[in-house]
Amino acid sequence: MRCPYCENDDSKVIDSRHTEDGHAIRRRRECEACGRRFTTYEKVEEMILMVIKKDGSRQAFDRTKLLNGIIRACEKRPVTLAEMEKIVDEIERGLNNMMEKEIESTFIGELVMERLKELDEVAYVRFASVYRQFTDVNTFVAEIEKLLTTKKN
């Protein structure tokens, strides 16, 4: 690590510890040449994940937007915020583990619906009605019948 004072390339680590949020490592260093101390922070470089929308446009993945959609689906349901955040965490982690730079929004929507189906069926139907753009009562009823059929099996 280059010294910010004398620009020497050699320094030694005196102390390392995690930051309070746990997402970086704080290192105290000492320059081998001038002896001055300085602090560096090391963190994982996150890959920017792009979402391909239904209309073909692209935008950066936004976990807040995903969480808000799940919150709306779970409104007035016995689902805790911690459970909703867990769904978002699992989905985000899974998407990052795929190592793809671009993901279809439809794929993300299906992941949300899978988890909501396990967590709360009413929230699942609410989310599906918006996500799949139910146009009439028949598509709504068909989705509920599908849910009932899979529940019996």
GROMACS .gro file of N, CA and C in nm:
model
  459
    1MET      N    1   0.086  -0.117   0.000
    1MET     CA    2   0.000   0.000   0.000
    1MET      C    3   0.090   0.123   0.000
    2ARG      N    4   0.063   0.214  -0.087
    2ARG     CA    5   0.145   0.337  -0.100
    2ARG      C    6   0.115   0.433   0.015
    3CYS      N    7   0.221   0.485   0.075
    3CYS     CA    8   0.211   0.582   0.185
    3CYS      C    9   0.154   0.714   0.130
    4PRO      N   10   0.052   0.770   0.195
    4PRO     CA   11  -0.004   0.897   0.148
    4PRO      C   12   0.086   1.018   0.177
    5TYR      N   13   0.190   0.999   0.260
    5TYR     CA   14   0.278   1.110   0.298
    5TYR      C   15   0.403   1.116   0.210
    6CYS      N   16   0.473   1.002   0.198
    6CYS     CA   17   0.598   1.002   0.120
    6CYS      C   18   0.589   0.922  -0.009
    7GLU      N   19   0.477   0.857  -0.031
    7GLU     CA   20   0.447   0.777  -0.151
    7GLU      C   21   0.536   0.656  -0.168
    8ASN      N   22   0.596   0.611  -0.060
    8ASN     CA   23   0.672   0.486  -0.061
    8ASN      C   24   0.573   0.370  -0.077
    9ASP      N   25   0.614   0.265  -0.149
    9ASP     CA   26   0.526   0.152  -0.174
    9ASP      C   27   0.522   0.049  -0.062
   10ASP      N   28   0.610   0.058   0.033
   10ASP     CA   29   0.617  -0.044   0.138
   10ASP      C   30   0.559   0.007   0.269
   11SER      N   31   0.461  -0.068   0.320
   11SER     CA   32   0.404  -0.038   0.452
   11SER      C   33   0.370  -0.170   0.518
   12LYS      N   34   0.360  -0.167   0.649
   12LYS     CA   35   0.323  -0.289   0.720
   12LYS      C   36   0.193  -0.266   0.796
   13VAL      N   37   0.116  -0.372   0.811
   13VAL     CA   38  -0.011  -0.367   0.883
   13VAL      C   39   0.018  -0.382   1.031
   14ILE      N   40  -0.032  -0.286   1.109
   14ILE     CA   41  -0.011  -0.288   1.254
   14ILE      C   42  -0.133  -0.349   1.324
   15ASP      N   43  -0.253  -0.317   1.272
   15ASP     CA   44  -0.376  -0.363   1.335
   15ASP      C   45  -0.484  -0.378   1.229
   16SER      N   46  -0.565  -0.484   1.239
   16SER     CA   47  -0.678  -0.505   1.149
   16SER      C   48  -0.802  -0.536   1.232
   17ARG      N   49  -0.913  -0.477   1.193
   17ARG     CA   50  -1.040  -0.510   1.258
   17ARG      C   51  -1.155  -0.478   1.164
   18HIS      N   52  -1.267  -0.544   1.187
   18HIS     CA   53  -1.387  -0.520   1.107
   18HIS      C   54  -1.449  -0.386   1.144
   19THR      N   55  -1.510  -0.320   1.047
   19THR     CA   56  -1.585  -0.199   1.077
   19THR      C   57  -1.711  -0.238   1.152
   20GLU      N   58  -1.782  -0.140   1.206
   20GLU     CA   59  -1.901  -0.167   1.286
   20GLU      C   60  -2.007  -0.243   1.207
   21ASP      N   61  -2.024  -0.208   1.079
   21ASP     CA   62  -2.127  -0.275   1.000
   21ASP      C   63  -2.082  -0.411   0.947
   22GLY      N   64  -1.953  -0.443   0.962
   22GLY     CA   65  -1.901  -0.573   0.923
   22GLY      C   66  -1.878  -0.590   0.774
   23HIS      N   67  -1.892  -0.483   0.696
   23HIS     CA   68  -1.878  -0.492   0.552
   23HIS      C   69  -1.741  -0.447   0.502
   24ALA      N   70  -1.651  -0.414   0.592
   24ALA     CA   71  -1.517  -0.372   0.551
   24ALA      C   72  -1.418  -0.406   0.663
   25ILE      N   73  -1.292  -0.403   0.627
   25ILE     CA   74  -1.185  -0.424   0.725
   25ILE      C   75  -1.103  -0.296   0.734
   26ARG      N   76  -1.087  -0.248   0.855
   26ARG     CA   77  -1.007  -0.127   0.881
   26ARG      C   78  -0.866  -0.173   0.916
   27ARG      N   79  -0.768  -0.118   0.847
   27ARG     CA   80  -0.629  -0.156   0.874
   27ARG      C   81  -0.547  -0.032   0.909
   28ARG      N   82  -0.474  -0.040   1.020
   28ARG     CA   83  -0.377   0.063   1.056
   28ARG      C   84  -0.245   0.018   0.997
   29ARG      N   85  -0.181   0.108   0.927
   29ARG     CA   86  -0.055   0.075   0.860
   29ARG      C   87   0.054   0.172   0.902
   30GLU      N   88   0.177   0.127   0.887
   30GLU     CA   89   0.292   0.212   0.915
   30GLU      C   90   0.387   0.205   0.795
   31CYS      N   91   0.425   0.321   0.748
   31CYS     CA   92   0.516   0.331   0.633
   31CYS      C   93   0.654   0.283   0.675
   32GLU      N   94   0.715   0.198   0.592
   32GLU     CA   95   0.849   0.145   0.621
   32GLU      C   96   0.956   0.254   0.605
   33ALA      N   97   0.929   0.354   0.521
   33ALA     CA   98   1.028   0.458   0.493
   33ALA      C   99   1.022   0.572   0.593
   34CYS      N  100   0.904   0.636   0.606
   34CYS     CA  101   0.896   0.756   0.692
   34CYS      C  102   0.843   0.727   0.832
   35GLY      N  103   0.787   0.610   0.854
   35GLY     CA  104   0.740   0.571   0.986
   35GLY      C  105   0.604   0.627   1.025
   36ARG      N  106   0.542   0.707   0.937
   36ARG     CA  107   0.410   0.763   0.970
   36ARG      C  108   0.303   0.656   0.955
   37ARG      N  109   0.196   0.675   1.030
   37ARG     CA  110   0.086   0.578   1.029
   37ARG      C  111  -0.033   0.635   0.953
   38PHE      N  112  -0.109   0.545   0.891
   38PHE     CA  113  -0.231   0.583   0.820
   38PHE      C  114  -0.328   0.466   0.822
   39THR      N  115  -0.453   0.495   0.791
   39THR     CA  116  -0.559   0.394   0.795
   39THR      C  117  -0.610   0.368   0.654
   40THR      N  118  -0.635   0.240   0.625
   40THR     CA  119  -0.697   0.202   0.499
   40THR      C  120  -0.820   0.117   0.529
   41TYR      N  121  -0.910   0.113   0.434
   41TYR     CA  122  -1.030   0.031   0.446
   41TYR      C  123  -1.035  -0.063   0.327
   42GLU      N  124  -1.065  -0.188   0.353
   42GLU     CA  125  -1.072  -0.289   0.249
   42GLU      C  126  -1.214  -0.345   0.248
   43LYS      N  127  -1.276  -0.345   0.130
   43LYS     CA  128  -1.409  -0.403   0.120
   43LYS      C  129  -1.424  -0.473  -0.013
   44VAL      N  130  -1.518  -0.564  -0.020
   44VAL     CA  131  -1.543  -0.640  -0.141
   44VAL      C  132  -1.605  -0.548  -0.245
   45GLU      N  133  -1.553  -0.555  -0.365
   45GLU     CA  134  -1.609  -0.476  -0.474
   45GLU      C  135  -1.734  -0.548  -0.523
   46GLU      N  136  -1.844  -0.479  -0.513
   46GLU     CA  137  -1.971  -0.541  -0.553
   46GLU      C  138  -1.996  -0.519  -0.701
   47MET      N  139  -2.047  -0.625  -0.763
   47MET     CA  140  -2.079  -0.618  -0.904
   47MET      C  141  -2.215  -0.550  -0.919
   48ILE      N  142  -2.225  -0.458  -1.012
   48ILE     CA  143  -2.353  -0.392  -1.036
   48ILE      C  144  -2.441  -0.486  -1.117
   49LEU      N  145  -2.557  -0.514  -1.065
   49LEU     CA  146  -2.650  -0.604  -1.129
   49LEU      C  147  -2.755  -0.522  -1.203
   50MET      N  148  -2.771  -0.546  -1.330
   50MET     CA  149  -2.869  -0.474  -1.411
   50MET      C  150  -2.992  -0.563  -1.431
   51VAL      N  151  -3.108  -0.500  -1.422
   51VAL     CA  152  -3.235  -0.570  -1.440
   51VAL      C  153  -3.291  -0.531  -1.577
   52ILE      N  154  -3.324  -0.632  -1.656
   52ILE     CA  155  -3.385  -0.609  -1.786
   52ILE      C  156  -3.536  -0.610  -1.766
   53LYS      N  157  -3.599  -0.495  -1.786
   53LYS     CA  158  -3.743  -0.480  -1.765
   53LYS      C  159  -3.820  -0.544  -1.880
   54LYS      N  160  -3.951  -0.558  -1.864
   54LYS     CA  161  -4.035  -0.618  -1.968
   54LYS      C  162  -4.030  -0.542  -2.100
   55ASP      N  163  -4.011  -0.409  -2.091
   55ASP     CA  164  -4.006  -0.327  -2.213
   55ASP      C  165  -3.868  -0.324  -2.277
   56GLY      N  166  -3.772  -0.398  -2.220
   56GLY     CA  167  -3.637  -0.404  -2.275
   56GLY      C  168  -3.541  -0.304  -2.215
   57SER      N  169  -3.591  -0.210  -2.138
   57SER     CA  170  -3.502  -0.112  -2.074
   57SER      C  171  -3.425  -0.179  -1.961
   58ARG      N  172  -3.318  -0.116  -1.920
   58ARG     CA  173  -3.233  -0.170  -1.814
   58ARG      C  174  -3.218  -0.068  -1.702
   59GLN      N  175  -3.216  -0.119  -1.581
   59GLN     CA  176  -3.189  -0.033  -1.466
   59GLN      C  177  -3.118  -0.114  -1.359
   60ALA      N  178  -3.044  -0.045  -1.275
   60ALA     CA  179  -2.969  -0.112  -1.170
   60ALA      C  180  -3.065  -0.179  -1.072
   61PHE      N  181  -3.025  -0.297  -1.024
   61PHE     CA  182  -3.104  -0.368  -0.923
   61PHE      C  183  -3.118  -0.280  -0.800
   62ASP      N  184  -3.240  -0.270  -0.750
   62ASP     CA  185  -3.268  -0.186  -0.635
   62ASP      C  186  -3.342  -0.270  -0.531
   63ARG      N  187  -3.271  -0.310  -0.427
   63ARG     CA  188  -3.332  -0.396  -0.325
   63ARG      C  189  -3.446  -0.325  -0.253
   64THR      N  190  -3.439  -0.192  -0.242
   64THR     CA  191  -3.547  -0.117  -0.178
   64THR      C  192  -3.675  -0.128  -0.258
   65LYS      N  193  -3.664  -0.121  -0.388
   65LYS     CA  194  -3.781  -0.134  -0.475
   65LYS      C  195  -3.843  -0.273  -0.461
   66LEU      N  196  -3.758  -0.375  -0.455
   66LEU     CA  197  -3.805  -0.512  -0.437
   66LEU      C  198  -3.874  -0.527  -0.301
   67LEU      N  199  -3.812  -0.474  -0.196
   67LEU     CA  200  -3.870  -0.482  -0.062
   67LEU      C  201  -4.004  -0.410  -0.057
   68ASN      N  202  -4.014  -0.292  -0.120
   68ASN     CA  203  -4.140  -0.218  -0.120
   68ASN      C  204  -4.252  -0.297  -0.186
   69GLY      N  205  -4.222  -0.368  -0.295
   69GLY     CA  206  -4.322  -0.451  -0.361
   69GLY      C  207  -4.370  -0.563  -0.271
   70ILE      N  208  -4.278  -0.622  -0.198
   70ILE     CA  209  -4.314  -0.730  -0.106
   70ILE      C  210  -4.394  -0.675   0.012
   71ILE      N  211  -4.356  -0.558   0.061
   71ILE     CA  212  -4.430  -0.495   0.171
   71ILE      C  213  -4.574  -0.467   0.129
   72ARG      N  214  -4.593  -0.417   0.009
   72ARG     CA  215  -4.730  -0.390  -0.040
   72ARG      C  216  -4.811  -0.519  -0.048
   73ALA      N  217  -4.748  -0.627  -0.093
   73ALA     CA  218  -4.819  -0.755  -0.103
   73ALA      C  219  -4.854  -0.810   0.035
   74CYS      N  220  -4.770  -0.783   0.134
   74CYS     CA  221  -4.790  -0.838   0.268
   74CYS      C  222  -4.865  -0.743   0.362
   75GLU      N  223  -4.912  -0.631   0.308
   75GLU     CA  224  -4.980  -0.533   0.391
   75GLU      C  225  -5.101  -0.596   0.462
   76LYS      N  226  -5.110  -0.569   0.592
   76LYS     CA  227  -5.217  -0.619   0.680
   76LYS      C  228  -5.219  -0.773   0.686
   77ARG      N  229  -5.103  -0.833   0.666
   77ARG     CA  230  -5.089  -0.978   0.677
   77ARG      C  231  -4.995  -1.006   0.794
   78PRO      N  232  -5.002  -1.126   0.852
   78PRO     CA  233  -4.917  -1.159   0.967
   78PRO      C  234  -4.774  -1.195   0.925
   79VAL      N  235  -4.712  -1.107   0.849
   79VAL     CA  236  -4.575  -1.129   0.802
   79VAL      C  237  -4.489  -1.016   0.858
   80THR      N  238  -4.382  -1.053   0.925
   80THR     CA  239  -4.296  -0.951   0.987
   80THR      C  240  -4.203  -0.888   0.884
   81LEU      N  241  -4.156  -0.770   0.916
   81LEU     CA  242  -4.061  -0.702   0.829
   81LEU      C  243  -3.934  -0.785   0.816
   82ALA      N  244  -3.894  -0.852   0.925
   82ALA     CA  245  -3.774  -0.937   0.921
   82ALA      C  246  -3.791  -1.050   0.819
   83GLU      N  247  -3.910  -1.107   0.811
   83GLU     CA  248  -3.935  -1.214   0.713
   83GLU      C  249  -3.929  -1.160   0.571
   84MET      N  250  -3.983  -1.039   0.552
   84MET     CA  251  -3.979  -0.977   0.419
   84MET      C  252  -3.835  -0.944   0.380
   85GLU      N  253  -3.759  -0.890   0.474
   85GLU     CA  254  -3.619  -0.858   0.445
   85GLU      C  255  -3.537  -0.983   0.418
   86LYS      N  256  -3.573  -1.093   0.484
   86LYS     CA  257  -3.504  -1.220   0.460
   86LYS      C  258  -3.526  -1.266   0.316
   87ILE      N  259  -3.648  -1.249   0.266
   87ILE     CA  260  -3.677  -1.285   0.126
   87ILE      C  261  -3.588  -1.203   0.032
   88VAL      N  262  -3.581  -1.073   0.056
   88VAL     CA  263  -3.500  -0.985  -0.029
   88VAL      C  264  -3.353  -1.024  -0.019
   89ASP      N  265  -3.305  -1.052   0.102
   89ASP     CA  266  -3.165  -1.092   0.121
   89ASP      C  267  -3.134  -1.220   0.043
   90GLU      N  268  -3.224  -1.319   0.054
   90GLU     CA  269  -3.204  -1.446  -0.015
   90GLU      C  270  -3.202  -1.428  -0.166
   91ILE      N  271  -3.295  -1.349  -0.216
   91ILE     CA  272  -3.302  -1.325  -0.360
   91ILE      C  273  -3.178  -1.251  -0.407
   92GLU      N  274  -3.140  -1.146  -0.336
   92GLU     CA  275  -3.022  -1.069  -0.376
   92GLU      C  276  -2.896  -1.155  -0.373
   93ARG      N  277  -2.881  -1.235  -0.270
   93ARG     CA  278  -2.765  -1.324  -0.259
   93ARG      C  279  -2.764  -1.424  -0.374
   94GLY      N  280  -2.880  -1.481  -0.403
   94GLY     CA  281  -2.890  -1.577  -0.512
   94GLY      C  282  -2.857  -1.516  -0.647
   95LEU      N  283  -2.904  -1.393  -0.670
   95LEU     CA  284  -2.874  -1.325  -0.796
   95LEU      C  285  -2.726  -1.296  -0.808
   96ASN      N  286  -2.664  -1.251  -0.700
   96ASN     CA  287  -2.520  -1.223  -0.702
   96ASN      C  288  -2.439  -1.351  -0.723
   97ASN      N  289  -2.486  -1.462  -0.667
   97ASN     CA  290  -2.415  -1.589  -0.682
   97ASN      C  291  -2.424  -1.644  -0.823
   98MET      N  292  -2.523  -1.598  -0.899
   98MET     CA  293  -2.537  -1.643  -1.037
   98MET      C  294  -2.425  -1.587  -1.125
   99MET      N  295  -2.361  -1.481  -1.080
   99MET     CA  296  -2.250  -1.417  -1.152
   99MET      C  297  -2.292  -1.364  -1.289
  100GLU      N  298  -2.418  -1.334  -1.305
  100GLU     CA  299  -2.468  -1.272  -1.427
  100GLU      C  300  -2.472  -1.121  -1.405
  101LYS      N  301  -2.443  -1.044  -1.507
  101LYS     CA  302  -2.447  -0.899  -1.494
  101LYS      C  303  -2.586  -0.844  -1.522
  102GLU      N  304  -2.665  -0.920  -1.598
  102GLU     CA  305  -2.801  -0.877  -1.633
  102GLU      C  306  -2.899  -0.990  -1.604
  103ILE      N  307  -3.009  -0.954  -1.540
  103ILE     CA  308  -3.112  -1.051  -1.502
  103ILE      C  309  -3.247  -0.998  -1.549
  104GLU      N  310  -3.330  -1.086  -1.603
  104GLU     CA  311  -3.465  -1.049  -1.647
  104GLU      C  312  -3.551  -1.019  -1.523
  105SER      N  313  -3.632  -0.916  -1.531
  105SER     CA  314  -3.721  -0.882  -1.419
  105SER      C  315  -3.822  -0.994  -1.395
  106THR      N  316  -3.857  -1.065  -1.501
  106THR     CA  317  -3.953  -1.175  -1.486
  106THR      C  318  -3.896  -1.286  -1.397
  107PHE      N  319  -3.766  -1.310  -1.409
  107PHE     CA  320  -3.699  -1.412  -1.327
  107PHE      C  321  -3.706  -1.371  -1.180
  108ILE      N  322  -3.679  -1.244  -1.152
  108ILE     CA  323  -3.683  -1.194  -1.015
  108ILE      C  324  -3.826  -1.206  -0.960
  109GLY      N  325  -3.924  -1.170  -1.041
  109GLY     CA  326  -4.063  -1.180  -0.999
  109GLY      C  327  -4.103  -1.323  -0.964
  110GLU      N  328  -4.055  -1.418  -1.042
  110GLU     CA  329  -4.085  -1.559  -1.013
  110GLU      C  330  -4.021  -1.603  -0.881
  111LEU      N  331  -3.900  -1.554  -0.854
  111LEU     CA  332  -3.835  -1.586  -0.727
  111LEU      C  333  -3.915  -1.532  -0.609
  112VAL      N  334  -3.965  -1.410  -0.623
  112VAL     CA  335  -4.046  -1.350  -0.516
  112VAL      C  336  -4.172  -1.433  -0.495
  113MET      N  337  -4.238  -1.469  -0.604
  113MET     CA  338  -4.363  -1.544  -0.591
  113MET      C  339  -4.341  -1.680  -0.526
  114GLU      N  340  -4.231  -1.748  -0.558
  114GLU     CA  341  -4.200  -1.877  -0.495
  114GLU      C  342  -4.193  -1.862  -0.343
  115ARG      N  343  -4.123  -1.759  -0.300
  115ARG     CA  344  -4.105  -1.740  -0.156
  115ARG      C  345  -4.233  -1.693  -0.087
  116LEU      N  346  -4.309  -1.606  -0.153
  116LEU     CA  347  -4.435  -1.561  -0.094
  116LEU      C  348  -4.536  -1.674  -0.085
  117LYS      N  349  -4.534  -1.764  -0.180
  117LYS     CA  350  -4.627  -1.878  -0.179
  117LYS      C  351  -4.604  -1.962  -0.054
  118GLU      N  352  -4.477  -1.978  -0.015
  118GLU     CA  353  -4.442  -2.055   0.105
  118GLU      C  354  -4.476  -1.977   0.232
  119LEU      N  355  -4.463  -1.845   0.227
  119LEU     CA  356  -4.477  -1.761   0.346
  119LEU      C  357  -4.623  -1.723   0.375
  120ASP      N  358  -4.695  -1.676   0.274
  120ASP     CA  359  -4.832  -1.628   0.295
  120ASP      C  360  -4.905  -1.630   0.161
  121GLU      N  361  -5.007  -1.713   0.152
  121GLU     CA  362  -5.077  -1.732   0.024
  121GLU      C  363  -5.150  -1.607  -0.023
  122VAL      N  364  -5.204  -1.530   0.069
  122VAL     CA  365  -5.273  -1.407   0.031
  122VAL      C  366  -5.174  -1.307  -0.028
  123ALA      N  367  -5.058  -1.293   0.036
  123ALA     CA  368  -4.954  -1.204  -0.016
  123ALA      C  369  -4.908  -1.252  -0.153
  124TYR      N  370  -4.900  -1.384  -0.169
  124TYR     CA  371  -4.862  -1.441  -0.299
  124TYR      C  372  -4.961  -1.400  -0.407
  125VAL      N  373  -5.090  -1.416  -0.380
  125VAL     CA  374  -5.193  -1.382  -0.480
  125VAL      C  375  -5.191  -1.233  -0.509
  126ARG      N  376  -5.172  -1.151  -0.407
  126ARG     CA  377  -5.163  -1.006  -0.428
  126ARG      C  378  -5.046  -0.971  -0.520
  127PHE      N  379  -4.931  -1.028  -0.489
  127PHE     CA  380  -4.813  -0.999  -0.570
  127PHE      C  381  -4.832  -1.050  -0.713
  128ALA      N  382  -4.885  -1.171  -0.725
  128ALA     CA  383  -4.907  -1.230  -0.858
  128ALA      C  384  -5.005  -1.148  -0.939
  129SER      N  385  -5.107  -1.092  -0.875
  129SER     CA  386  -5.207  -1.015  -0.948
  129SER      C  387  -5.147  -0.890  -1.011
  130VAL      N  388  -5.051  -0.829  -0.943
  130VAL     CA  389  -4.984  -0.711  -0.998
  130VAL      C  390  -4.876  -0.755  -1.097
  131TYR      N  391  -4.797  -0.853  -1.055
  131TYR     CA  392  -4.684  -0.898  -1.137
  131TYR      C  393  -4.730  -0.957  -1.270
  132ARG      N  394  -4.832  -1.042  -1.264
  132ARG     CA  395  -4.880  -1.106  -1.387
  132ARG      C  396  -4.988  -1.024  -1.457
  133GLN      N  397  -5.018  -0.908  -1.402
  133GLN     CA  398  -5.114  -0.814  -1.460
  133GLN      C  399  -5.248  -0.882  -1.492
  134PHE      N  400  -5.309  -0.935  -1.386
  134PHE     CA  401  -5.440  -0.996  -1.403
  134PHE      C  402  -5.534  -0.895  -1.465
  135THR      N  403  -5.601  -0.933  -1.572
  135THR     CA  404  -5.687  -0.840  -1.646
  135THR      C  405  -5.834  -0.856  -1.610
  136ASP      N  406  -5.869  -0.971  -1.555
  136ASP     CA  407  -6.010  -0.993  -1.519
  136ASP      C  408  -6.019  -1.091  -1.403
  137VAL      N  409  -6.140  -1.114  -1.358
  137VAL     CA  410  -6.164  -1.202  -1.245
  137VAL      C  411  -6.126  -1.346  -1.279
  138ASN      N  412  -6.143  -1.387  -1.403
  138ASN     CA  413  -6.114  -1.526  -1.441
  138ASN      C  414  -5.967  -1.562  -1.421
  139THR      N  415  -5.876  -1.472  -1.455
  139THR     CA  416  -5.734  -1.500  -1.434
  139THR      C  417  -5.702  -1.504  -1.285
  140PHE      N  418  -5.771  -1.423  -1.208
  140PHE     CA  419  -5.754  -1.422  -1.063
  140PHE      C  420  -5.800  -1.556  -1.006
  141VAL      N  421  -5.917  -1.601  -1.047
  141VAL     CA  422  -5.973  -1.728  -0.999
  141VAL      C  423  -5.883  -1.844  -1.044
  142ALA      N  424  -5.833  -1.838  -1.166
  142ALA     CA  425  -5.747  -1.945  -1.216
  142ALA      C  426  -5.621  -1.957  -1.131
  143GLU      N  427  -5.564  -1.845  -1.091
  143GLU     CA  428  -5.444  -1.847  -1.008
  143GLU      C  429  -5.474  -1.907  -0.871
  144ILE      N  430  -5.589  -1.873  -0.814
  144ILE     CA  431  -5.627  -1.929  -0.684
  144ILE      C  432  -5.652  -2.079  -0.696
  145GLU      N  433  -5.716  -2.123  -0.806
  145GLU     CA  434  -5.739  -2.265  -0.826
  145GLU      C  435  -5.607  -2.341  -0.840
  146LYS      N  436  -5.511  -2.280  -0.909
  146LYS     CA  437  -5.378  -2.341  -0.922
  146LYS      C  438  -5.313  -2.355  -0.784
  147LEU      N  439  -5.329  -2.252  -0.702
  147LEU     CA  440  -5.274  -2.254  -0.568
  147LEU      C  441  -5.337  -2.364  -0.484
  148LEU      N  442  -5.469  -2.378  -0.494
  148LEU     CA  443  -5.540  -2.481  -0.420
  148LEU      C  444  -5.501  -2.621  -0.467
  149THR      N  445  -5.481  -2.638  -0.596
  149THR     CA  446  -5.443  -2.767  -0.652
  149THR      C  447  -5.305  -2.809  -0.601
  150THR      N  448  -5.210  -2.717  -0.602
  150THR     CA  449  -5.075  -2.750  -0.555
  150THR      C  450  -5.073  -2.772  -0.405
  151LYS      N  451  -5.163  -2.707  -0.334
  151LYS     CA  452  -5.169  -2.724  -0.188
  151LYS      C  453  -5.220  -2.863  -0.152
  152LYS      N  454  -5.313  -2.916  -0.232
  152LYS     CA  455  -5.368  -3.050  -0.206
  152LYS      C  456  -5.266  -3.159  -0.232
  153ASN      N  457  -5.174  -3.136  -0.325
  153ASN     CA  458  -5.075  -3.239  -0.362
  153ASN      C  459  -4.964  -3.244  -0.267
   0.00000   0.00000   0.00000
